[in-house]
C-alpha cells in the first residue's frame, strides 16, 4: 500500500516557501507572491502547478537563469495597452504586477491589455484570474510554453501545452475556465514523475511517437479535440510569443531540459471592466441565474451533478483551507530536503 499523503496548513506552508526562496535571494514580498500562486494551485486541487515546482525554481534561481531581483519595466503604449518586461524574473511576480497594471488600465479605459516578455514559468493561469474577478473584472490570461503539443496531423511536438484561462465574477465561487490545449496538462505528468506513478497510455507519446506510460519518457502530447486544440495552441503562441517579440514554438527554451539559459517566455493578460457594459451587481445576478439553471440540469449516467467551470476548484479551496493541503510522500521528501539544505523548517 502507498503511504497516505500528509496534510499541511496554508500559512505555515507559505512561511516555508518564502523562507526557501529568501535563502536564494528572493525578496520576502516577491516570495509571498510566489507562495500565494503555488498554494492557490494546491488549494484548488491543481497540484500539478503547486509546490511540486518549487525545487525547479530554486535550481534556476541558483544558476541565474531566473533572476531573484529582476529589473522589471512597464511601458504604457496606449490608454488600454502596455508592455511588461520581466527582466528574466520569476513569472509569478512578473505576471502579478502585469495583472495589477491591466486592472489599472481597465479602471481608466474600460479594458486593460498587457503583453509580457522576458518572463519565466508563471504557475497556474487561474491565479491571476482569481485576482481580477475578486476585484470585479472579467479576466483572461494565457502563456506560451516549450514544445510538447504534437499538432494535428504531425508526428513531433511543435507548440507548448499553452494554457488559457477566462474568469467571470459572481456572488459565490467564480466562473473560471482554466485549460491547457493538450488533452492533459503537462503538470500532471511532471507530478507523476516526482511521485513515481505511471500515467495512462492515452496521455502522451515517447520520442518515437508511440504511446507511453512512463512520465519520464514523454516527448509529446495530444492536442484536445484534434485540430481545434492544435489551432488554439497556435493562436495562444501568437498572442504570447509573437506580440511580445519572444521565441515561439520549438524555439522556446525547455523548462527542464535546457537549464543553462533564461526561459524568455511571453504571456498575455487582459482585464475588462464589467461596469462599462452593465452594472456589476446586475451582471452577477444574470450570471447567477444562468448558473442556477445550469447546475440544476439532470446529471448523465455516472455523474452525481453538473458543475460549471471553476466550481470544483472553489470547493477544493474551501475544504483544503479547513483541513490542510495533501502532499504525497515523494514530494514531501523533496521539500523536506530543501528545508534541511536552507535551514528552513518544513511544516510537514
XYZ file of N, CA and C in Angstrom, residues 191-326:
408
model
N 4.086 15.827 -12.130
C 3.777 15.362 -10.782
C 3.913 13.851 -10.687
N 3.453 13.141 -11.713
C 3.579 11.682 -11.721
C 5.043 11.259 -11.708
N 5.901 12.016 -12.405
C 7.330 11.701 -12.428
C 7.947 11.861 -11.048
N 7.563 12.925 -10.340
C 8.094 13.162 -8.992
C 7.623 12.078 -8.025
N 6.351 11.691 -8.165
C 5.767 10.738 -7.220
C 5.997 9.285 -7.614
N 6.607 9.052 -8.780
C 6.904 7.697 -9.208
C 5.696 6.916 -9.691
N 4.692 7.594 -10.238
C 3.485 6.942 -10.728
C 3.544 6.754 -12.244
N 2.860 5.750 -12.739
C 2.675 5.583 -14.179
C 1.548 6.506 -14.636
N 1.462 6.733 -15.930
C 0.387 7.554 -16.493
C -0.403 6.721 -17.496
N -1.669 7.089 -17.774
C -2.420 6.363 -18.801
C -1.737 6.472 -20.161
N -1.798 5.413 -20.950
C -1.116 5.431 -22.247
C -1.791 6.346 -23.263
N -2.946 6.901 -22.903
C -3.639 7.830 -23.799
C -3.192 9.276 -23.603
N -2.342 9.528 -22.615
C -1.939 10.901 -22.291
C -0.840 11.433 -23.205
N 0.149 10.603 -23.530
C 1.362 11.158 -24.136
C 2.076 10.156 -25.033
N 3.096 10.677 -25.754
C 3.887 9.893 -26.698
C 5.364 9.959 -26.330
N 6.111 8.915 -26.680
C 7.554 8.936 -26.452
C 8.261 9.560 -27.660
N 9.577 9.543 -27.653
C 10.352 10.193 -28.712
C 10.121 9.572 -30.082
N 9.656 8.334 -30.119
C 9.381 7.664 -31.387
C 7.933 7.834 -31.840
N 7.162 8.610 -31.072
C 5.767 8.835 -31.423
C 4.827 7.734 -30.987
N 5.273 6.892 -30.047
C 4.447 5.792 -29.557
C 3.862 6.129 -28.188
N 2.675 5.605 -27.858
C 2.101 5.849 -26.530
C 3.031 5.330 -25.435
N 3.068 6.032 -24.306
C 3.926 5.622 -23.193
C 3.194 5.783 -21.880
N 3.526 4.934 -20.905
C 3.000 5.065 -19.542
C 4.072 5.575 -18.584
N 5.276 5.826 -19.101
C 6.383 6.313 -18.290
C 6.442 7.832 -18.371
N 6.149 8.557 -17.281
C 6.142 10.022 -17.351
C 7.502 10.607 -17.713
N 8.581 9.872 -17.429
C 9.921 10.385 -17.725
C 10.316 10.168 -19.186
N 9.500 9.409 -19.917
C 9.802 9.146 -21.333
C 8.951 9.993 -22.267
N 8.133 10.875 -21.717
C 7.202 11.654 -22.535
C 7.957 12.675 -23.388
N 7.667 12.682 -24.694
C 8.274 13.643 -25.626
C 7.223 14.460 -26.369
N 5.959 14.108 -26.217
C 4.899 14.829 -26.900
C 3.541 14.457 -26.339
N 2.562 15.356 -26.519
C 1.213 15.136 -26.012
C 0.198 15.484 -27.089
N -0.967 14.877 -26.997
C -2.022 15.111 -27.970
C -2.731 16.440 -27.695
N -3.122 17.183 -28.748
C -3.988 18.342 -28.537
C -5.399 17.857 -28.206
N -6.143 18.648 -27.432
C -7.531 18.271 -27.211
C -8.321 18.506 -28.498
N -9.284 17.678 -28.760
C -10.189 17.825 -29.909
C -9.449 17.976 -31.239
N -8.305 17.333 -31.370
C -7.592 17.301 -32.642
C -7.239 18.665 -33.197
N -7.773 19.051 -34.363
C -7.382 20.318 -34.992
C -7.807 21.545 -34.188
N -8.835 21.422 -33.330
C -9.286 22.578 -32.549
C -8.250 22.957 -31.495
N -7.792 21.991 -30.729
C -6.762 22.274 -29.733
C -5.455 22.694 -30.363
N -5.142 22.074 -31.500
C -3.922 22.402 -32.223
C -3.959 23.855 -32.708
N -5.096 24.265 -33.274
C -5.232 25.643 -33.748
C -5.211 26.656 -32.628
N -5.853 26.332 -31.494
C -5.857 27.251 -30.361
C -4.454 27.428 -29.790
N -3.667 26.360 -29.773
C -2.283 26.468 -29.296
C -1.498 27.463 -30.145
N -1.716 27.443 -31.466
C -1.046 28.394 -32.353
C -1.479 29.825 -32.041
N -2.782 30.034 -31.847
C -3.295 31.374 -31.554
C -2.687 31.914 -30.257
N -2.590 31.063 -29.234
C -2.019 31.495 -27.957
C -0.549 31.866 -28.136
N 0.183 31.097 -28.941
C 1.590 31.427 -29.186
C 1.719 32.765 -29.913
N 0.771 33.074 -30.787
C 0.793 34.373 -31.473
C 0.600 35.501 -30.471
N -0.414 35.358 -29.591
C -0.668 36.374 -28.572
C 0.510 36.536 -27.612
N 1.060 35.398 -27.161
C 2.046 35.456 -26.083
C 3.478 35.656 -26.576
N 3.862 34.947 -27.614
C 5.249 34.987 -28.066
C 5.496 36.061 -29.131
N 4.709 36.022 -30.197
C 4.977 36.930 -31.310
C 4.717 38.383 -30.941
N 3.601 38.661 -30.256
C 3.310 40.050 -29.874
C 4.346 40.603 -28.908
N 4.933 39.734 -28.093
C 5.938 40.174 -27.123
C 7.351 40.130 -27.686
N 7.499 39.669 -28.938
C 8.824 39.577 -29.531
C 9.681 38.494 -28.903
N 9.054 37.441 -28.402
C 9.757 36.352 -27.725
C 9.849 35.120 -28.632
N 10.731 34.171 -28.302
C 10.792 32.921 -29.066
C 9.447 32.202 -29.034
N 9.167 31.445 -30.090
C 7.880 30.771 -30.202
C 8.089 29.296 -30.504
N 7.027 28.510 -30.217
C 7.012 27.095 -30.561
C 8.287 26.360 -30.188
N 8.921 25.701 -31.157
C 10.101 24.894 -30.861
C 11.337 25.708 -30.481
N 11.263 27.039 -30.588
C 12.410 27.886 -30.257
C 12.409 28.332 -28.791
N 11.369 27.954 -28.053
C 11.287 28.323 -26.640
C 12.176 27.393 -25.819
N 12.957 27.968 -24.926
C 13.837 27.219 -24.037
C 13.045 26.172 -23.254
N 13.586 24.944 -23.176
C 12.898 23.869 -22.464
C 12.977 24.115 -20.963
N 11.846 23.958 -20.290
C 11.777 24.250 -18.859
C 12.748 23.391 -18.062
N 12.756 22.104 -18.335
C 13.603 21.185 -17.570
C 14.830 20.718 -18.355
N 14.762 20.767 -19.687
C 15.832 20.172 -20.478
C 16.950 21.113 -20.876
N 16.724 22.435 -20.790
C 17.746 23.403 -21.192
C 17.910 24.420 -20.066
N 18.646 23.995 -19.070
C 18.738 24.765 -17.824
C 19.780 25.867 -17.873
N 20.539 25.957 -18.958
C 21.637 26.911 -18.990
C 21.280 28.306 -19.461
N 20.053 28.510 -19.951
C 19.661 29.810 -20.494
C 18.323 30.244 -19.906
N 18.063 31.562 -19.860
C 16.755 32.048 -19.392
C 15.631 31.538 -20.288
N 14.416 31.467 -19.727
C 13.268 30.954 -20.481
C 12.812 31.918 -21.573
N 12.821 33.227 -21.311
C 12.338 34.260 -22.241
C 10.900 33.966 -22.693
N 10.050 33.652 -21.724
C 8.663 33.340 -22.039
C 7.832 34.601 -22.231
N 6.792 34.463 -23.057
C 5.821 35.524 -23.237
C 4.471 35.112 -22.665
N 3.766 36.062 -22.050
C 2.418 35.848 -21.533
C 1.524 36.983 -22.046
N 0.242 36.857 -21.761
C -0.712 37.895 -22.152
C -1.837 37.910 -21.129
N -2.156 39.090 -20.603
C -3.262 39.209 -19.649
C -4.195 40.341 -20.083
N -5.469 40.184 -19.762
C -6.467 41.196 -20.073
C -7.441 41.323 -18.916
N -7.797 42.556 -18.565
C -8.857 42.835 -17.598
C -9.912 43.683 -18.287
N -11.178 43.382 -18.026
C -12.277 44.136 -18.637
C -13.225 44.608 -17.540
N -13.520 45.903 -17.546
C -14.397 46.496 -16.541
C -15.855 46.237 -16.926
N -16.495 45.353 -16.168
C -17.884 44.992 -16.445
C -18.786 46.219 -16.429
N -18.507 47.155 -15.509
C -19.361 48.330 -15.307
C -19.494 49.190 -16.562
N -18.558 49.068 -17.504
C -18.659 49.847 -18.753
C -19.749 49.308 -19.675
N -20.234 48.098 -19.393
C -21.274 47.483 -20.217
C -22.574 47.263 -19.443
N -22.434 46.941 -18.143
C -23.589 46.587 -17.332
C -23.208 46.764 -15.865
N -24.103 47.251 -15.007
C -23.770 47.324 -13.587
C -23.295 45.962 -13.074
N -22.221 45.962 -12.291
C -21.626 44.710 -11.835
C -22.645 43.847 -11.097
N -23.473 44.466 -10.237
C -24.469 43.705 -9.484
C -25.464 43.023 -10.428
N -25.847 43.728 -11.489
C -26.780 43.149 -12.457
C -26.122 41.991 -13.210
N -24.850 42.172 -13.575
C -24.127 41.094 -14.266
C -24.070 39.853 -13.381
N -23.712 40.039 -12.109
C -23.628 38.897 -11.198
C -24.995 38.238 -11.027
N -26.049 39.038 -10.990
C -27.395 38.490 -10.869
C -27.743 37.650 -12.090
N -27.435 38.180 -13.274
C -27.710 37.435 -14.509
C -26.913 36.134 -14.568
N -25.623 36.231 -14.227
C -24.782 35.040 -14.251
C -25.247 34.043 -13.198
N -25.667 34.548 -12.045
C -26.182 33.662 -11.007
C -27.393 32.876 -11.470
N -28.279 33.533 -12.220
C -29.451 32.841 -12.752
C -29.035 31.752 -13.742
N -28.057 32.073 -14.583
C -27.559 31.063 -15.526
C -26.985 29.858 -14.786
N -26.176 30.115 -13.773
C -25.529 29.023 -13.039
C -26.549 28.186 -12.280
N -27.594 28.830 -11.764
C -28.641 28.089 -11.059
C -29.324 27.113 -11.993
N -29.681 27.580 -13.180
C -30.317 26.697 -14.153
C -29.344 25.621 -14.649
N -28.091 26.035 -14.865
C -27.078 25.103 -15.389
C -26.843 23.960 -14.417
N -26.642 24.275 -13.139
C -26.325 23.235 -12.158
C -27.548 22.403 -11.780
N -28.731 22.842 -12.200
C -29.949 22.074 -11.943
C -30.215 21.040 -13.026
N -29.380 21.015 -14.063
C -29.550 20.028 -15.127
C -29.459 18.608 -14.567
N -30.241 17.719 -15.146
C -30.203 16.328 -14.705
C -28.869 15.701 -15.097
N -28.141 15.116 -14.149
C -26.846 14.515 -14.468
C -26.985 13.302 -15.379
N -26.010 13.115 -16.221
C -25.954 11.930 -17.072
C -25.572 10.718 -16.238
N -25.728 9.547 -16.809
C -25.359 8.314 -16.110
C -23.890 8.370 -15.703
N -23.625 8.038 -14.448
C -22.260 8.044 -13.933
C -21.844 9.345 -13.293
N -22.715 10.356 -13.315
C -22.413 11.654 -12.708
C -23.413 11.947 -11.596
N -22.914 12.589 -10.546
C -23.777 12.964 -9.425
C -24.376 14.351 -9.607
N -23.690 15.211 -10.362
C -24.154 16.590 -10.549
C -23.495 17.186 -11.778
N -24.005 18.337 -12.194
C -23.412 19.087 -13.305
C -22.756 20.328 -12.708
N -21.458 20.488 -12.912
C -20.699 21.594 -12.329
C -20.247 22.564 -13.413
N -20.165 23.826 -13.076
C -19.666 24.830 -14.005
C -18.155 24.992 -13.840
N -17.472 25.575 -14.823
C -16.019 25.720 -14.736
C -15.598 26.523 -13.501
N -14.699 25.956 -12.723
C -14.192 26.617 -11.520
C -14.920 26.228 -10.253
N -16.073 25.574 -10.363
C -16.858 25.240 -9.172
C -16.163 24.192 -8.307
N -15.659 23.148 -8.937
C -14.987 22.098 -8.176
C -13.730 22.652 -7.511
N -12.973 23.479 -8.250
C -11.762 24.078 -7.671
C -12.108 24.983 -6.487
N -13.211 25.723 -6.601
C -13.633 26.565 -5.483
C -13.978 25.757 -4.253
N -14.636 24.628 -4.437
C -14.937 23.743 -3.313
C -13.662 23.186 -2.696
N -12.711 22.824 -3.561
C -11.426 22.336 -3.053
C -10.767 23.391 -2.161
N -10.794 24.643 -2.590
C -10.153 25.697 -1.786
C -10.796 25.789 -0.403
N -12.109 25.714 -0.344
C -12.799 25.775 0.945
C -12.394 24.590 1.828
N -12.383 23.404 1.247
C -12.075 22.198 2.011
C -10.618 22.169 2.471
N -9.710 22.478 1.553
C -8.290 22.361 1.894
C -7.828 23.480 2.823
N -8.474 24.638 2.747
C -8.138 25.681 3.719
C -8.520 25.238 5.130
N -9.586 24.471 5.221
C -10.038 23.990 6.524
C -9.237 22.787 7.005
N -8.928 21.865 6.106
C -8.324 20.592 6.506
C -6.811 20.537 6.306
N -6.291 21.310 5.357
C -4.881 21.249 5.018
C -4.682 20.776 3.596
N -3.493 21.030 3.079
C -3.143 20.661 1.702
C -2.483 19.284 1.707
N -3.027 18.315 0.968
C -2.417 16.985 0.937
C -1.162 16.960 0.074
